[in-house]
Structures are given as structure tokens and as C-alpha cells.
Amino acid sequence: MTSQYAERGRYNTDEIATLVLAKFEELPSKSKPIKDADGVSNWVTLSGIVVVTENGPPECIALATGMKCLPASKVSTSQGRILHDSHAEILAIRCFNHFLVQECKKLVEQDAVESLYVFRQGNEDRPFSIKQGIEFHMYSSEAPCGDASMELTMMAQEDPAPWPTLPDFGTNEGLKGRSSFSELAIVRRKPARGDSPETMSKSCSDKLALKQCTSLLSSTVCTILSPRNAYLTSLIIPQSQLVEQAFERSFSSKGRMKSLAHERWPGGFAFHPFRAETTHLEFQYSRRSTSNLAKSSNISAVWSPYAQQTLINGVLQGWKQSNPRGASVISRALLVKDILVLRQWSGQPAMKTYRDLKGSEMTEEYRTVKGSAVANALVGWAPNVEDSFDVGT
């Protein structure tokens, strides 16, 4: 579907989708869903982020597939090496953060080199910023899990009557996955089988709604890179996946984010709602493109111009979760190492643990923004289990 920006010549939604789909095609076969014994391909969600500049052609800079989430019990023992939320949208955002950190490192390590996307700031608290005139667009092959896909969940049921499991909102844990799917505009945890261990990871709808306030940057990346210009411009999904009232309710200033409509916070943070747009293109491994008998894939692929990896259960394919060498480049442990290099270069104080970095003065503005969004719009957002580890400085 053509958007108002396409009419102005900035981008076309099919073009954005094509860039992500084409980049996926270039991945090795081990990064793609497998076929079961009956020859039926598994299905998986694909998400990617495309950058559009004022002069150059659009470019895919981050891509991921995935749809698994590990239980909360794994967080405190992971030492930052295991990716707990492997839904495609979240992995793609992690790849995006890794890409920007590598762009910043390039500026420091190769002094004569210029980045197309980031630059060194002057006397600002954060040494780097994203250039003006840049837009980021996300393509995803499925509607985000959680509130934005509740109507789709209802329509997929043989009996659309609400399931009789209501949350105890006094516990501040929100709804589990798809339970009580007639309850709308509320925070949900990642969907999972009823007999699966509990996860506290929030749905992709909720995380994307929050990113409209905190930017696409993680709190630790925000210690070296300004959130200005780091917001998502549009989320592009197949036409069959867009229920307009669901997206308006989940993400827009007319829905649950209404109280934050014109909010601005110190440090370059502000409420930047993205547009929901559609494409007629479908991903070959989407739920609709595979057999009704297809199972969900346990393989995750992550890609950026700086890295391409295949993951299973939150670590590199072929490695055990207990082995440090199994950590992905987008894991907290390895991404923080690069961030610390840039912090040291800019003269920021050293940190002993990941918890110290997350709780530092440099993340206070980020935490304030998140707290405001949770208190005023994303009620029921419960904190996850803490993950802390030595960062080696």
C-alpha cells in the first residue's frame, strides 16, 4: 500500500518489505526454517529495519527471525550471554542497536572514516548522535504479539468466546500471552503453551509501544548515543495482519498512549508514534504461506552489515547455554563490551557490573521516560528478573 511518504517520493512500503525479504534470501540455509519428516516447512516471523536517508537509497541494516522466549528463571543465571526474548521484532531491534554501536566504534577507531548515519557530538552528555533527515522503518511478516493482534487471535478461534482466566491485576503481572483475549488495551506477557515455564517478558505490542517513548535504543546504548532521531517512523506488515482498530488502540495517541500524546522529556526523549502501514508482499515462511500442519521454528537468524548468526535457545547454534562462547554479538554481555570501549573513549566513568551501568546517572533519563510510560499508559508492566554480571572494567 502506498503511503503519504511514497507520494512524496521518500519510500514505498513494498520497497521496504522487498529489501528485508531479499536480505533474508541471502542468508545461509542453516538460518532458515527446516522441513519436518512429512516435508512441511516450519513457519517463523521475520522482522527487519530499513533506513531511509534524504539522499541515498533505502538500506536494510538489521534483520531477524524468531518466535521463542525463555522462562524468567533463566535470566538471573545467564550472565548476559543468553537472549531471552527471541521474537523477531525484538531481535531486529537488538541488531539495530548493535549496528549503531559498530558505526560509532568505526568513527573512533578509523578517525578519517565518516558514517552515513551517526556523528560525533560536541559538548553533549552523549558523545554520538544519529544524523538529521534519517528515518527508520520496520517490516514484520506478522502482527506483533499482544494487544495489537488480539482481534486476529479471536478470529482464529473456533469458539471466539473469551477464555475464563482473568488476571489478578493486584499482582502487577498483567495477562499471560493470549489468555482472556477479549481484555484489550492492557499489558500482556509473551504467549506460550499453558504448561510452559513462566516468562515475564512483555509482548511485542507492549515493547513497541514503549519504544515510541524511549526510542529504538536500549538503555545502555543511550549512555553513548542520543535518542534524538532514533525513533521508528513506520511499522509495515502484510495487509492481512493489520486490524486498524487494534493498532490504533495499542500504539496511537487515540488509544492507550493518549496521556503521552504530546509528552517530551529531558535528554531528547519524546513520544513519537509510528505509522501502521501495509504491503501486499508475504514472507514465504509466514504462518499463512505454510501448511496448516506447520510447526513454529526454533531457529532464529540475526543479521546486520556487521554480523550474521544463527541462534537456538538464545545462543549460537551448536553451543550450550552454559558456554560463554555461545553468546551472540547482540547479547547483553558482548554489546556492553563495545559500549564500554566507547564510554572509556569519551571519558565516562568505569562500571563494575551490568547492574551498575543500568542504574547509572547516564541511564536516569531513560528510566524516567520508561517509568512515565508505564505509570500513565502501560499499566500492569512488571519488571523482569534482574540480570547482572561483571563487565570487566
Tab-separated table of C-alpha atoms in Angstrom, residues 58-274:
chain	number	residue	atom	x	y	z
A	58	PRO	CA	16.929	2.777	1.362
A	59	GLU	CA	19.066	0.111	3.034
A	60	CYS	CA	18.233	-2.837	5.283
A	61	ILE	CA	20.516	-2.521	8.325
A	62	ALA	CA	19.029	-5.096	10.708
A	63	LEU	CA	17.099	-8.318	10.278
A	64	ALA	CA	15.951	-11.182	12.481
A	65	THR	CA	13.652	-14.180	12.605
A	66	GLY	CA	12.346	-15.865	15.702
A	67	MET	CA	9.365	-16.550	17.939
A	68	LYS	CA	10.611	-18.203	21.124
A	69	CYS	CA	11.011	-16.849	24.653
A	70	LEU	CA	12.911	-18.440	27.524
A	71	PRO	CA	11.477	-18.611	31.063
A	72	ALA	CA	12.182	-15.969	33.690
A	73	SER	CA	14.202	-18.495	35.698
A	74	LYS	CA	16.947	-18.331	33.046
A	75	VAL	CA	17.538	-14.590	33.360
A	76	SER	CA	19.398	-14.419	36.669
A	77	THR	CA	21.829	-17.197	35.674
A	78	SER	CA	22.581	-16.143	32.105
A	79	GLN	CA	25.439	-13.708	32.826
A	80	GLY	CA	24.153	-11.585	29.964
A	81	ARG	CA	25.010	-14.264	27.401
A	82	ILE	CA	21.540	-15.715	26.683
A	83	LEU	CA	18.879	-13.898	24.653
A	84	HIS	CA	15.616	-14.453	26.483
A	85	ASP	CA	13.221	-12.749	24.087
A	86	SER	CA	13.820	-14.198	20.630
A	87	HIS	CA	10.736	-12.791	18.933
A	88	ALA	CA	11.778	-11.371	15.577
A	89	GLU	CA	10.832	-7.750	16.291
A	90	ILE	CA	12.918	-7.646	19.469
A	91	LEU	CA	15.922	-9.382	17.919
A	92	ALA	CA	15.775	-6.959	14.979
A	93	ILE	CA	15.886	-4.016	17.395
A	94	ARG	CA	18.866	-5.608	19.148
A	95	CYS	CA	20.594	-5.963	15.753
A	96	PHE	CA	19.795	-2.311	15.084
A	97	ASN	CA	21.471	-1.285	18.353
A	98	HIS	CA	24.500	-3.436	17.532
A	99	PHE	CA	24.730	-1.809	14.099
A	100	LEU	CA	24.722	1.720	15.537
A	101	VAL	CA	27.318	0.853	18.189
A	102	GLN	CA	29.602	-0.538	15.470
A	103	GLU	CA	29.101	2.651	13.442
A	104	CYS	CA	30.189	4.673	16.494
A	105	LYS	CA	33.222	2.423	17.033
A	106	LYS	CA	34.205	2.933	13.401
A	107	LEU	CA	34.311	6.694	13.941
A	108	VAL	CA	36.644	6.232	16.918
A	109	GLU	CA	38.890	3.503	15.524
A	110	GLN	CA	39.130	4.881	11.978
A	111	ASP	CA	39.426	8.592	12.537
A	112	ALA	CA	39.244	9.581	8.866
A	113	VAL	CA	36.128	7.492	8.182
A	114	GLU	CA	32.683	9.091	8.145
A	115	SER	CA	29.458	7.241	8.931
A	116	LEU	CA	26.373	7.799	6.799
A	117	TYR	CA	24.205	7.557	9.893
A	118	VAL	CA	25.935	8.765	13.083
A	119	PHE	CA	28.313	11.569	14.021
A	120	ARG	CA	30.345	12.740	16.998
A	121	GLN	CA	28.668	15.426	19.047
A	122	GLY	CA	30.367	18.380	20.646
A	123	ASN	CA	29.860	19.136	24.311
A	124	GLU	CA	26.819	16.929	24.775
A	125	ASP	CA	26.404	14.365	27.560
A	126	ARG	CA	26.308	11.594	24.964
A	127	PRO	CA	29.255	11.585	22.546
A	128	PHE	CA	27.325	10.372	19.474
A	129	SER	CA	24.066	11.155	17.710
A	130	ILE	CA	22.111	9.991	14.666
A	131	LYS	CA	22.164	12.403	11.754
A	132	GLN	CA	19.173	14.559	10.865
A	133	GLY	CA	16.894	13.621	7.984
A	134	ILE	CA	17.047	9.865	8.648
A	135	GLU	CA	14.023	7.612	9.058
A	136	PHE	CA	13.795	4.047	10.310
A	137	HIS	CA	11.076	1.704	9.075
A	138	MET	CA	10.322	-1.776	10.359
A	139	TYR	CA	8.855	-4.529	8.230
A	140	SER	CA	7.383	-7.513	10.031
A	141	SER	CA	5.726	-10.550	8.500
A	142	GLU	CA	3.175	-10.871	11.332
A	143	ALA	CA	1.238	-8.508	13.550
A	144	PRO	CA	3.069	-8.042	16.867
A	145	CYS	CA	2.039	-10.477	19.579
A	146	GLY	CA	-0.045	-8.989	22.367
A	147	ASP	CA	-2.682	-6.279	22.202
A	148	ALA	CA	-2.213	-5.382	18.510
A	149	SER	CA	-3.088	-8.933	17.441
A	150	MET	CA	-5.931	-9.772	19.821
A	151	GLU	CA	-8.616	-9.434	17.145
A	152	LEU	CA	-6.618	-11.765	14.909
A	153	THR	CA	-6.412	-14.212	17.803
A	154	MET	CA	-10.172	-14.033	18.308
A	155	MET	CA	-10.864	-14.604	14.615
A	156	ALA	CA	-8.597	-17.670	14.612
A	157	GLN	CA	-10.615	-19.436	17.314
A	158	GLU	CA	-13.350	-21.926	16.503
A	159	ASP	CA	-15.181	-20.510	19.512
A	160	PRO	CA	-14.419	-16.802	19.913
A	161	ALA	CA	-15.873	-16.710	23.438
A	162	PRO	CA	-13.349	-15.265	25.932
A	163	TRP	CA	-11.279	-17.804	27.833
A	164	PRO	CA	-12.257	-17.754	31.540
A	165	THR	CA	-8.843	-16.926	33.010
A	166	LEU	CA	-8.751	-13.363	34.284
A	167	PRO	CA	-5.635	-11.795	35.780
A	168	ASP	CA	-5.171	-10.593	39.305
A	169	PHE	CA	-4.128	-7.075	38.439
A	170	GLY	CA	-3.123	-6.602	42.073
A	171	THR	CA	-0.053	-8.737	41.338
A	172	ASN	CA	1.003	-6.225	38.648
A	173	GLU	CA	1.987	-9.047	36.309
A	174	GLY	CA	-0.501	-8.446	33.506
A	175	LEU	CA	-2.069	-11.141	31.385
A	176	LYS	CA	-0.257	-14.218	30.228
A	177	GLY	CA	0.018	-14.377	26.449
A	178	ARG	CA	-3.349	-14.869	24.773
A	179	SER	CA	-5.411	-15.589	27.890
A	180	SER	CA	-8.657	-13.614	28.255
A	181	PHE	CA	-8.210	-12.332	24.736
A	182	SER	CA	-11.304	-10.143	24.970
A	183	GLU	CA	-9.456	-7.964	27.504
A	184	LEU	CA	-7.955	-5.184	25.408
A	185	ALA	CA	-5.535	-2.255	25.753
A	186	ILE	CA	-3.586	-3.959	28.539
A	187	VAL	CA	-0.049	-5.216	29.025
A	188	ARG	CA	0.481	-8.876	28.224
A	189	ARG	CA	3.357	-11.269	28.610
A	190	LYS	CA	4.695	-13.300	25.692
A	191	PRO	CA	2.314	-16.046	24.508
A	192	ALA	CA	3.287	-19.609	25.400
A	193	ARG	CA	1.842	-23.039	25.946
A	194	GLY	CA	-0.122	-23.453	29.164
A	195	ASP	CA	2.394	-25.941	30.546
A	196	SER	CA	5.432	-23.771	29.722
A	197	PRO	CA	7.560	-22.210	32.494
A	198	GLU	CA	6.567	-18.634	33.270
A	199	THR	CA	8.117	-15.756	31.376
A	200	MET	CA	7.942	-12.126	32.455
A	201	SER	CA	8.924	-10.844	29.006
A	202	LYS	CA	6.339	-8.402	27.708
A	203	SER	CA	4.563	-8.811	24.399
A	204	CYS	CA	5.956	-7.236	21.250
A	205	SER	CA	2.950	-4.886	21.157
A	206	ASP	CA	3.879	-3.552	24.587
A	207	LYS	CA	7.591	-3.287	23.862
A	208	LEU	CA	6.981	-1.461	20.582
A	209	ALA	CA	4.522	0.877	22.314
A	210	LEU	CA	7.211	1.694	24.883
A	211	LYS	CA	9.800	2.272	22.149
A	212	GLN	CA	7.642	5.170	20.948
A	213	CYS	CA	8.777	6.894	24.151
A	214	THR	CA	12.256	5.541	24.860
A	215	SER	CA	13.384	5.317	21.187
A	216	LEU	CA	14.701	2.182	19.492
A	217	LEU	CA	17.863	2.431	21.572
A	218	SER	CA	18.423	0.268	24.630
A	219	SER	CA	19.106	1.975	27.948
A	220	THR	CA	22.801	1.059	27.823
A	221	VAL	CA	23.269	2.272	24.241
A	222	CYS	CA	21.640	5.532	25.350
A	223	THR	CA	24.676	6.149	27.565
A	224	ILE	CA	26.753	6.870	24.448
A	225	LEU	CA	24.188	7.683	21.714
A	226	SER	CA	21.467	10.337	21.806
A	227	PRO	CA	17.884	9.079	21.390
A	228	ARG	CA	17.090	12.030	19.127
A	229	ASN	CA	16.257	10.786	15.635
A	230	ALA	CA	16.273	7.158	16.860
A	231	TYR	CA	12.532	6.576	16.670
A	232	LEU	CA	10.585	4.303	14.360
A	233	THR	CA	8.730	6.095	11.559
A	234	SER	CA	6.529	3.226	10.417
A	235	LEU	CA	5.699	-0.417	11.060
A	236	ILE	CA	4.874	-2.207	7.811
A	237	ILE	CA	3.027	-5.533	7.875
A	238	PRO	CA	1.081	-7.630	5.332
A	239	GLN	CA	-2.424	-6.352	4.626
A	240	SER	CA	-3.971	-9.440	6.202
A	241	GLN	CA	-2.291	-8.645	9.516
A	242	LEU	CA	-3.487	-5.088	10.042
A	243	VAL	CA	-6.591	-4.598	12.147
A	244	GLU	CA	-6.730	-0.815	12.230
A	245	GLN	CA	-8.675	-0.522	15.473
A	246	ALA	CA	-6.163	-2.821	17.199
A	247	PHE	CA	-3.150	-0.792	16.086
A	248	GLU	CA	-4.866	2.479	16.969
A	249	ARG	CA	-5.722	1.124	20.416
A	250	SER	CA	-2.253	-0.312	21.045
A	251	PHE	CA	0.057	2.379	19.693
A	252	SER	CA	-1.610	5.671	18.816
A	253	SER	CA	-2.378	8.831	20.767
A	254	LYS	CA	-6.057	7.947	20.330
A	255	GLY	CA	-5.618	4.679	22.227
A	256	ARG	CA	-3.876	3.642	25.413
A	257	MET	CA	-0.956	6.034	24.746
A	258	LYS	CA	-3.314	9.039	24.779
A	259	SER	CA	-1.985	10.531	28.016
A	260	LEU	CA	1.505	10.740	26.461
A	261	ALA	CA	0.393	12.320	23.174
A	262	HIS	CA	2.494	15.492	23.377
A	263	GLU	CA	4.942	14.412	26.064
A	264	ARG	CA	8.572	15.422	25.918
A	265	TRP	CA	11.263	14.509	28.422
A	266	PRO	CA	14.831	15.736	29.083
A	267	GLY	CA	17.669	14.232	27.069
A	268	GLY	CA	15.979	14.234	23.654
A	269	PHE	CA	13.189	11.806	24.534
A	270	ALA	CA	9.634	12.386	23.303
A	271	PHE	CA	6.526	10.467	22.318
A	272	HIS	CA	6.943	9.603	18.619
A	273	PRO	CA	4.098	7.366	17.426
A	274	PHE	CA	4.916	5.325	14.346
